[in-house]
Coordinates of C-alpha atoms and ligand atoms in Angstrom, one line a residue:
M655 CA -63.5 28.7 -60.8
K656 CA -66.7 26.8 -61.7
T657 CA -69.5 25.4 -59.5
I658 CA -71.8 22.6 -60.4
N659 CA -74.1 23.2 -63.4
N660 CA -75.3 21.3 -66.4
Q661 CA -72.4 22.5 -68.5
I662 CA -69.8 21.2 -66.1
I663 CA -71.5 17.8 -66.1
T664 CA -71.6 17.7 -69.9
D665 CA -67.9 18.7 -70.0
I666 CA -67.0 16.0 -67.4
K667 CA -69.0 13.4 -69.3
S668 CA -67.1 14.1 -72.5
L669 CA -63.8 14.1 -70.6
L670 CA -64.6 10.7 -69.2
K671 CA -65.5 9.4 -72.7
A672 CA -61.9 10.2 -73.8
S673 CA -60.3 8.7 -70.7
T674 CA -59.4 5.3 -69.3
K675 CA -57.2 6.0 -66.2
I676 CA -58.7 7.7 -63.2
T677 CA -56.9 8.4 -59.9
I678 CA -58.8 9.6 -56.8
I679 CA -56.8 11.5 -54.2
S680 CA -57.8 12.7 -50.8
H681 CA -56.2 14.7 -48.0
Y682 CA -53.4 14.2 -45.5
A683 CA -54.5 12.3 -42.4
P684 CA -57.6 11.0 -44.2
D685 CA -60.8 11.0 -42.1
G686 CA -64.2 9.2 -42.7
D687 CA -65.3 11.7 -45.3
A688 CA -62.0 11.5 -47.2
V689 CA -62.2 7.7 -47.3
G690 CA -66.0 7.5 -47.8
S691 CA -66.0 10.0 -50.7
S692 CA -63.0 8.3 -52.4
T693 CA -64.3 4.8 -52.1
A694 CA -67.8 5.7 -53.2
L695 CA -66.4 7.3 -56.4
Y696 CA -63.9 4.4 -56.9
Q697 CA -66.7 1.8 -56.8
I698 CA -68.8 3.7 -59.3
F699 CA -65.9 4.1 -61.8
K700 CA -64.9 0.5 -61.3
K701 CA -68.4 -0.6 -62.3
E702 CA -68.1 1.7 -65.3
K703 CA -65.0 -0.3 -66.2
F704 CA -62.4 2.5 -65.8
D705 CA -58.9 1.7 -64.7
V706 CA -59.4 3.5 -61.4
S707 CA -57.2 3.8 -58.3
M708 CA -57.1 5.7 -55.0
V709 CA -54.2 7.4 -53.2
V710 CA -53.7 9.4 -50.0
P711 CA -50.6 11.2 -48.6
S712 CA -50.6 9.4 -45.2
D713 CA -51.9 6.2 -43.6
I714 CA -55.6 5.5 -42.9
S715 CA -56.4 5.0 -39.2
K716 CA -57.6 1.6 -38.0
N717 CA -61.2 2.6 -37.3
L718 CA -61.7 3.4 -41.0
E719 CA -60.5 0.1 -42.3
K720 CA -63.9 -1.5 -42.5
I721 CA -65.1 1.1 -45.1
P722 CA -65.7 -0.8 -48.3
F723 CA -62.6 -0.9 -50.6
S724 CA -60.5 1.2 -48.2
N725 CA -57.9 -1.5 -48.3
E726 CA -57.3 -0.6 -51.9
I727 CA -56.2 3.0 -51.1
V728 CA -52.5 3.4 -51.7
S729 CA -50.7 5.6 -49.1
F730 CA -47.8 7.8 -50.2
S731 CA -46.1 7.2 -46.8
K732 CA -45.9 3.4 -47.6
K733 CA -45.6 3.4 -51.4
P734 CA -44.4 6.8 -52.7
N735 CA -43.3 5.5 -56.1
K736 CA -46.7 3.8 -56.8
V737 CA -48.6 7.0 -55.8
K738 CA -46.3 9.1 -58.0
E739 CA -46.9 6.7 -61.0
L740 CA -50.7 6.6 -60.4
L741 CA -50.9 10.4 -60.4
Q742 CA -48.5 11.0 -63.3
N743 CA -50.2 8.5 -65.6
A744 CA -53.8 9.3 -64.9
D745 CA -56.0 10.9 -67.5
I746 CA -58.3 12.3 -64.8
I747 CA -57.6 13.0 -61.1
F748 CA -60.5 13.4 -58.8
C749 CA -59.6 15.5 -55.7
T750 CA -62.1 14.8 -52.9
D751 CA -62.6 16.5 -49.5
F752 CA -59.9 19.1 -49.8
N753 CA -59.8 22.6 -51.2
A754 CA -56.1 23.4 -51.8
F755 CA -53.2 21.3 -53.1
S756 CA -51.3 22.1 -49.9
R757 CA -53.7 19.7 -48.1
V758 CA -52.0 16.7 -49.7
G759 CA -48.7 17.6 -48.0
D760 CA -45.6 16.0 -49.7
V761 CA -47.8 14.9 -52.7
S762 CA -48.8 18.4 -53.7
E763 CA -45.9 18.9 -56.1
I764 CA -46.6 15.6 -57.9
L765 CA -50.3 16.4 -58.0
S766 CA -49.9 19.9 -59.4
S767 CA -47.4 18.8 -62.0
S768 CA -49.4 15.8 -63.3
P769 CA -50.8 16.4 -66.8
A770 CA -54.1 14.9 -65.9
K771 CA -57.3 16.9 -65.9
K772 CA -58.3 17.6 -62.3
I773 CA -61.8 17.6 -60.9
M774 CA -62.3 18.8 -57.3
L775 CA -65.3 17.5 -55.4
D776 CA -65.3 19.3 -52.0
H777 CA -67.2 21.2 -49.3
H778 CA -64.6 23.4 -47.7
P779 CA -65.0 27.2 -47.9
Q780 CA -62.7 29.3 -50.1
P781 CA -61.6 26.6 -52.5
E782 CA -58.4 27.5 -54.4
D783 CA -58.7 27.7 -58.2
C784 CA -56.2 24.8 -58.7
A785 CA -58.3 22.2 -60.5
D786 CA -59.8 22.3 -64.0
F787 CA -63.2 21.7 -62.6
V788 CA -64.2 22.7 -59.1
I789 CA -67.5 21.4 -57.7
S790 CA -67.7 22.8 -54.3
D791 CA -70.5 23.6 -51.8
P792 CA -69.5 24.7 -48.3
G793 CA -73.2 24.6 -47.3
V794 CA -73.4 20.8 -47.4
S795 CA -72.4 18.2 -44.7
S796 CA -69.5 16.5 -46.4
A797 CA -67.6 15.7 -49.6
S798 CA -69.5 12.4 -49.6
E799 CA -72.7 14.4 -50.0
I800 CA -71.2 16.2 -53.0
V801 CA -70.1 12.8 -54.4
Y802 CA -73.7 11.5 -54.0
E803 CA -75.1 14.5 -55.9
F804 CA -72.4 14.1 -58.5
I805 CA -73.3 10.4 -59.0
L806 CA -77.0 11.4 -59.5
L807 CA -76.2 14.2 -62.0
M808 CA -73.9 12.0 -63.9
G809 CA -76.7 9.4 -64.3
Y810 CA -75.0 6.7 -62.2
E811 CA -77.7 6.3 -59.6
Q812 CA -78.5 2.7 -60.7
L813 CA -74.8 1.8 -59.8
I814 CA -75.3 2.6 -56.1
D815 CA -75.5 -0.6 -54.1
K816 CA -75.0 -1.4 -50.4
D817 CA -71.2 -0.8 -50.4
V818 CA -71.4 2.5 -52.3
A819 CA -74.2 3.6 -49.9
T820 CA -72.0 2.5 -46.9
S821 CA -69.1 4.6 -48.1
I822 CA -71.3 7.7 -48.6
Y823 CA -73.2 7.3 -45.4
T824 CA -69.8 7.0 -43.5
G825 CA -68.8 10.4 -44.9
L826 CA -72.1 12.0 -43.9
M827 CA -72.0 10.4 -40.4
T828 CA -68.4 11.3 -39.6
D829 CA -68.3 14.9 -40.9
T830 CA -71.6 15.7 -39.0
I831 CA -70.4 13.8 -35.9
N832 CA -73.4 11.5 -36.2
F833 CA -75.7 14.2 -37.5
T834 CA -75.1 16.8 -34.8
V835 CA -73.1 19.5 -36.7
N836 CA -73.0 20.5 -40.4
S837 CA -76.4 18.9 -40.9
E838 CA -78.9 21.7 -40.7
K839 CA -80.3 21.1 -44.2
Q840 CA -83.1 18.8 -45.0
R841 CA -81.2 17.5 -48.0
T842 CA -78.6 15.8 -45.8
F843 CA -81.3 13.8 -44.1
E844 CA -83.1 13.0 -47.4
I845 CA -79.8 11.5 -48.7
A846 CA -79.2 9.6 -45.4
S847 CA -82.8 8.3 -45.6
K848 CA -82.3 7.2 -49.2
L849 CA -79.0 5.5 -48.3
L850 CA -80.8 3.4 -45.7
S851 CA -82.9 2.0 -48.5
Y852 CA -79.8 0.1 -49.7
K853 CA -79.9 -1.9 -46.4
I854 CA -76.7 -0.5 -45.0
D855 CA -75.7 -1.6 -41.5
K856 CA -76.3 1.7 -39.8
K857 CA -75.4 0.6 -36.3
G858 CA -72.4 -1.4 -37.5
I859 CA -71.0 1.6 -39.4
Y860 CA -71.3 3.7 -36.2
N861 CA -69.7 1.1 -34.1
N862 CA -66.8 0.6 -36.5
I863 CA -66.0 4.3 -36.4
F864 CA -66.9 5.6 -33.0
N865 CA -66.8 2.5 -30.7
N866 CA -63.7 0.9 -31.9
Y867 CA -60.9 2.4 -29.8
S868 CA -58.3 0.7 -27.6
I869 CA -58.1 0.6 -23.8
D870 CA -54.9 2.7 -24.1
R871 CA -56.8 5.4 -26.0
M872 CA -59.6 5.4 -23.4
R873 CA -57.1 5.8 -20.5
F874 CA -55.3 8.4 -22.5
S875 CA -58.5 10.5 -22.9
G876 CA -59.0 10.2 -19.1
Y877 CA -55.5 11.5 -18.5
V878 CA -55.9 14.3 -21.0
L879 CA -59.2 15.6 -19.6
Y880 CA -58.0 15.3 -16.0
E881 CA -54.4 16.5 -16.3
K882 CA -54.2 18.5 -19.5
M883 CA -57.3 20.4 -20.2
K884 CA -57.0 24.2 -19.5
F885 CA -59.2 27.2 -19.9
I886 CA -59.1 30.8 -21.1
E887 CA -62.3 31.5 -19.1
N888 CA -63.0 35.1 -20.2
K889 CA -63.0 33.8 -23.8
N890 CA -65.0 30.6 -23.2
T891 CA -62.1 28.6 -24.6
A892 CA -60.5 25.3 -23.6
Y893 CA -57.1 24.0 -24.8
I894 CA -55.2 20.8 -24.5
I895 CA -51.4 20.5 -25.3
I896 CA -50.0 17.0 -25.7
S897 CA -46.3 16.3 -26.1
K898 CA -44.6 13.5 -28.0
E899 CA -43.4 12.0 -24.8
E900 CA -47.0 11.7 -23.5
L901 CA -48.1 10.1 -26.8
D902 CA -45.4 7.5 -26.4
K903 CA -46.3 6.8 -22.8
F904 CA -49.9 6.0 -23.8
N905 CA -48.8 3.8 -26.7
F906 CA -50.4 6.3 -29.1
K907 CA -51.6 5.1 -32.5
S908 CA -52.6 7.3 -35.4
G909 CA -56.3 8.2 -35.0
D910 CA -56.2 7.8 -31.2
H911 CA -56.8 11.5 -30.5
D912 CA -59.8 11.7 -32.9
G913 CA -62.6 13.2 -30.9
F914 CA -60.4 14.7 -28.1
V915 CA -60.8 18.2 -29.4
N916 CA -64.6 17.9 -29.2
M917 CA -64.7 16.8 -25.6
P918 CA -64.4 20.2 -23.9
L919 CA -67.3 21.5 -26.0
S920 CA -69.7 19.5 -23.9
I921 CA -68.9 21.9 -21.0
K922 CA -71.7 24.4 -20.6
D923 CA -69.9 27.6 -21.2
I924 CA -67.1 26.4 -23.5
E925 CA -67.6 27.6 -27.0
T926 CA -64.1 27.0 -28.5
S927 CA -61.7 24.1 -28.1
I928 CA -58.1 23.8 -29.3
L929 CA -55.9 20.7 -29.3
V930 CA -52.2 20.8 -29.9
I931 CA -50.3 17.6 -30.7
E932 CA -46.5 17.6 -30.9
H933 CA -45.2 16.0 -34.1
E934 CA -41.6 15.5 -35.1
K935 CA -41.3 18.7 -37.2
Y936 CA -44.3 20.8 -36.3
L937 CA -47.2 21.2 -33.9
K938 CA -50.5 19.9 -35.3
I939 CA -53.4 22.2 -34.2
S940 CA -57.1 21.2 -34.2
L941 CA -59.8 23.8 -33.5
R942 CA -63.5 23.4 -32.9
S943 CA -66.4 25.6 -31.9
K944 CA -70.1 25.0 -31.2
T945 CA -71.4 28.6 -31.9
N946 CA -70.8 31.3 -34.5
Y947 CA -67.1 31.5 -33.5
D948 CA -65.3 31.1 -36.8
V949 CA -62.3 28.7 -36.2
N950 CA -61.7 28.6 -40.0
A951 CA -60.8 32.3 -39.8
L952 CA -58.9 31.8 -36.6
S953 CA -56.8 29.1 -38.2
R954 CA -56.1 31.0 -41.3
K955 CA -55.0 34.0 -39.2
Y956 CA -52.9 32.3 -36.5
F957 CA -52.3 28.6 -37.3
N958 CA -51.3 28.4 -41.0
G959 CA -54.4 26.4 -41.8
G960 CA -58.1 26.5 -42.4
G961 CA -61.2 24.2 -42.6
H962 CA -64.8 25.0 -41.7
K963 CA -66.4 27.6 -39.5
N964 CA -66.9 25.0 -36.6
A965 CA -63.9 22.7 -37.4
S966 CA -60.5 23.6 -38.6
G967 CA -56.9 22.6 -38.3
G968 CA -53.4 24.0 -38.9
R969 CA -49.8 23.7 -38.1
L970 CA -47.3 25.8 -36.0
Y971 CA -43.5 25.7 -36.4
I972 CA -42.6 26.8 -32.9
N973 CA -41.4 24.9 -29.8
L974 CA -43.9 23.1 -27.6
E975 CA -42.9 25.4 -24.6
E976 CA -44.0 28.5 -26.6
V977 CA -47.4 27.3 -27.8
E978 CA -49.5 27.9 -24.6
S979 CA -48.7 31.7 -24.6
Y980 CA -49.1 31.7 -28.4
I981 CA -52.7 30.3 -28.1
I982 CA -53.6 32.7 -25.3
D983 CA -52.4 35.7 -27.3
A984 CA -54.2 34.4 -30.5
I985 CA -57.5 33.9 -28.7
N986 CA -57.3 37.3 -26.9
N987 CA -56.4 39.2 -30.1
F988 CA -58.8 37.5 -32.5
E989 CA -61.9 39.5 -33.3
Ligands
LIG1429 P1 -58.7 18.1 -38.0 O1 -58.6 19.0 -36.7 O2 -59.7 17.0 -37.8 O3 -57.4 17.8 -38.5 O4 -59.3 19.1 -39.1 C1 -60.5 19.7 -39.0 C2 -60.9 20.3 -40.3 O5 -59.9 21.3 -40.6 C3 -60.9 19.4 -41.5 O6 -62.1 19.7 -42.2 C4 -59.7 19.7 -42.3 O7 -60.0 19.6 -43.7 C5 -59.3 21.1 -41.9 N1 -57.8 21.1 -41.7 C6 -57.1 20.4 -40.9 N2 -55.8 20.7 -41.0 C7 -55.7 21.7 -41.9 C8 -54.6 22.4 -42.5 O8 -53.4 22.3 -42.1 N3 -54.9 23.3 -43.5 C9 -56.2 23.5 -43.9 N4 -56.4 24.4 -44.8 N5 -57.2 22.9 -43.4 C10 -57.0 22.0 -42.4
LIG1430 MN1 -65.1 16.5 -45.3

């Protein structure tokens, strides 16, 4: 595995010289950082006249649709053959905002078997050694921050314009939850400050992402907090379990539960929060903490997943009726 240094940049520059087709891929259930980092890179390579495209395994939620060029991202769930072709025929594949091929779900086989050279730009801890070049720093706010540094090191800074800056700022803003978490370093704010110099619409970007939900979603959050939130009090933990039936009742759309898992953390003594959403074939788990409690380790141990220390996710393949006691046991046994 390699981290960023002058040699890696020199190697990537010569690789780019010998290439024409670039495909950028990000993770399952793409978030603001996935779309922000992908579209930022996309715009730069487009300006550099590469034949560049973007793919994701599953659809992008509505509140991310205003991110520049996000409408050009091809989703495997809508166009599987197109995604396959773009990955198989690429000279270079950039993997942004994920640290293991398993994070692209059904596309992982196609990705790993593609003959393209793979370059990973990411910020999740414990990256797998699956790409030819791994540029990863778990100490930064977001993959978009890594992409920004990459753009500078590659000598592309003069290509940054308002749209590129908007994409990068979106990734910084969403992964830090508007600069609350993952933003302890001065560098993140230096970059945010620099991005403002491109005259981005800071307030508009915030409103498009965080103030863009439906009435159904708002009522759903009220129901969830009133009826569904439970506690493991001796472990300062809250958990919410939502069935498919409830999702249907509230006319649930993808992205509607974004933020639900964070809500219990605003309670004084709650340090850890867990959200379970019933899907067709598995239970999707989201985990958050606001202290030193390591939900990445918790997810790796009990929820077949991973992520960051304060934000992780995973999946369980058990019945919905079994999940409550599973969570209580996991929390009580985790050291
Ligand atoms: P979310 O709860 O928003 O789905 O995910 C929170 C964080 O955990 C994200 O940074 C995401 O990359 C990571 N994550 C979510 N689901 C999984 C998973 O199934 N496996 C791994 N390794 N990481 C996940
Ligand atoms: Mn990210």
